[in-house]
């Protein structure tokens, strides 16, 4: 059985990766990396209400299979 990721799962995986990476960079380098974490969180929150997700548009334009 092959697990096929939907576009929504790819978006969640990307967001989670960026959040964890920015937290690591904030711990290692500068606390200013927390702004990236806040941006990703705010984008996830607004997309839940508006159904507008810039990453989804980008993935569809580069023809990532859903």
PDB file of C-alpha atoms in Angstrom:
ATOM      1  CA  UNK A   1       0.000   0.000   0.000  1.00  0.00           C
ATOM      2  CA  UNK A   2       1.409   3.365  -1.047  1.00  0.00           C
ATOM      3  CA  UNK A   3       0.535   6.454   0.970  1.00  0.00           C
ATOM      4  CA  UNK A   4      -0.466   9.315  -1.318  1.00  0.00           C
ATOM      5  CA  UNK A   5      -0.319  12.747   0.226  1.00  0.00           C
ATOM      6  CA  UNK A   6      -3.065  15.158  -0.666  1.00  0.00           C
ATOM      7  CA  UNK A   7      -2.257  18.801  -1.288  1.00  0.00           C
ATOM      8  CA  UNK A   8      -3.696  19.592   2.157  1.00  0.00           C
ATOM      9  CA  UNK A   9      -1.323  17.105   3.789  1.00  0.00           C
ATOM     10  CA  UNK A  10       1.608  18.582   1.873  1.00  0.00           C
ATOM     11  CA  UNK A  11       0.665  22.046   3.107  1.00  0.00           C
ATOM     12  CA  UNK A  12       0.457  20.826   6.712  1.00  0.00           C
ATOM     13  CA  UNK A  13       3.798  19.020   6.398  1.00  0.00           C
ATOM     14  CA  UNK A  14       5.442  22.126   4.929  1.00  0.00           C
ATOM     15  CA  UNK A  15       3.986  24.394   7.631  1.00  0.00           C
ATOM     16  CA  UNK A  16       5.072  22.035  10.401  1.00  0.00           C
ATOM     17  CA  UNK A  17       8.580  21.821   8.959  1.00  0.00           C
ATOM     18  CA  UNK A  18       8.897  25.609   8.703  1.00  0.00           C
ATOM     19  CA  UNK A  19       7.625  26.068  12.261  1.00  0.00           C
ATOM     20  CA  UNK A  20      10.052  23.525  13.710  1.00  0.00           C
ATOM     21  CA  UNK A  21      12.935  24.948  11.675  1.00  0.00           C
ATOM     22  CA  UNK A  22      12.192  28.515  12.780  1.00  0.00           C
ATOM     23  CA  UNK A  23      11.983  27.407  16.421  1.00  0.00           C
ATOM     24  CA  UNK A  24      15.370  25.715  16.112  1.00  0.00           C
ATOM     25  CA  UNK A  25      16.849  28.812  14.464  1.00  0.00           C
ATOM     26  CA  UNK A  26      15.380  31.009  17.213  1.00  0.00           C
ATOM     27  CA  UNK A  27      17.024  28.820  19.844  1.00  0.00           C
ATOM     28  CA  UNK A  28      20.392  28.633  18.053  1.00  0.00           C
ATOM     29  CA  UNK A  29      20.712  31.962  16.249  1.00  0.00           C
ATOM     30  CA  UNK A  30      18.282  34.789  17.021  1.00  0.00           C
ATOM     31  CA  UNK A  31      14.887  35.215  18.640  1.00  0.00           C
ATOM     32  CA  UNK A  32      13.795  37.165  15.561  1.00  0.00           C
ATOM     33  CA  UNK A  33      13.173  33.828  13.826  1.00  0.00           C
ATOM     34  CA  UNK A  34      10.042  33.566  15.969  1.00  0.00           C
ATOM     35  CA  UNK A  35       8.435  36.089  13.588  1.00  0.00           C
ATOM     36  CA  UNK A  36       8.505  33.365  10.916  1.00  0.00           C
ATOM     37  CA  UNK A  37       6.723  31.017  13.327  1.00  0.00           C
ATOM     38  CA  UNK A  38       4.097  33.700  13.996  1.00  0.00           C
ATOM     39  CA  UNK A  39       3.646  34.333  10.262  1.00  0.00           C
ATOM     40  CA  UNK A  40       3.077  30.656   9.480  1.00  0.00           C
ATOM     41  CA  UNK A  41       0.656  30.297  12.394  1.00  0.00           C
ATOM     42  CA  UNK A  42      -1.294  33.391  11.334  1.00  0.00           C
ATOM     43  CA  UNK A  43      -1.442  32.136   7.749  1.00  0.00           C
ATOM     44  CA  UNK A  44      -2.767  28.755   8.902  1.00  0.00           C
ATOM     45  CA  UNK A  45      -5.395  30.464  11.022  1.00  0.00           C
ATOM     46  CA  UNK A  46      -6.605  32.813   8.291  1.00  0.00           C
ATOM     47  CA  UNK A  47      -6.688  30.008   5.717  1.00  0.00           C
ATOM     48  CA  UNK A  48      -8.996  28.018   7.993  1.00  0.00           C
ATOM     49  CA  UNK A  49     -11.572  30.808   7.771  1.00  0.00           C
ATOM     50  CA  UNK A  50     -11.012  32.232   4.285  1.00  0.00           C
ATOM     51  CA  UNK A  51      -9.979  29.082   2.384  1.00  0.00           C
ATOM     52  CA  UNK A  52      -7.171  31.206   0.846  1.00  0.00           C
ATOM     53  CA  UNK A  53      -3.735  29.596   1.041  1.00  0.00           C
ATOM     54  CA  UNK A  54      -0.804  31.028  -0.944  1.00  0.00           C
ATOM     55  CA  UNK A  55       1.133  27.745  -0.749  1.00  0.00           C
ATOM     56  CA  UNK A  56      -1.805  25.869  -2.274  1.00  0.00           C
ATOM     57  CA  UNK A  57      -1.822  28.293  -5.208  1.00  0.00           C
ATOM     58  CA  UNK A  58       1.931  27.798  -5.701  1.00  0.00           C
ATOM     59  CA  UNK A  59       1.654  23.996  -5.514  1.00  0.00           C
ATOM     60  CA  UNK A  60      -1.170  23.970  -8.044  1.00  0.00           C
ATOM     61  CA  UNK A  61       0.777  26.261 -10.417  1.00  0.00           C
ATOM     62  CA  UNK A  62       3.779  23.952 -10.395  1.00  0.00           C
ATOM     63  CA  UNK A  63       1.341  21.105 -10.945  1.00  0.00           C
ATOM     64  CA  UNK A  64       1.938  19.104  -7.808  1.00  0.00           C
ATOM     65  CA  UNK A  65      -0.405  16.138  -7.878  1.00  0.00           C
ATOM     66  CA  UNK A  66      -3.106  16.199  -5.210  1.00  0.00           C
TER      67      UNK A  66
END
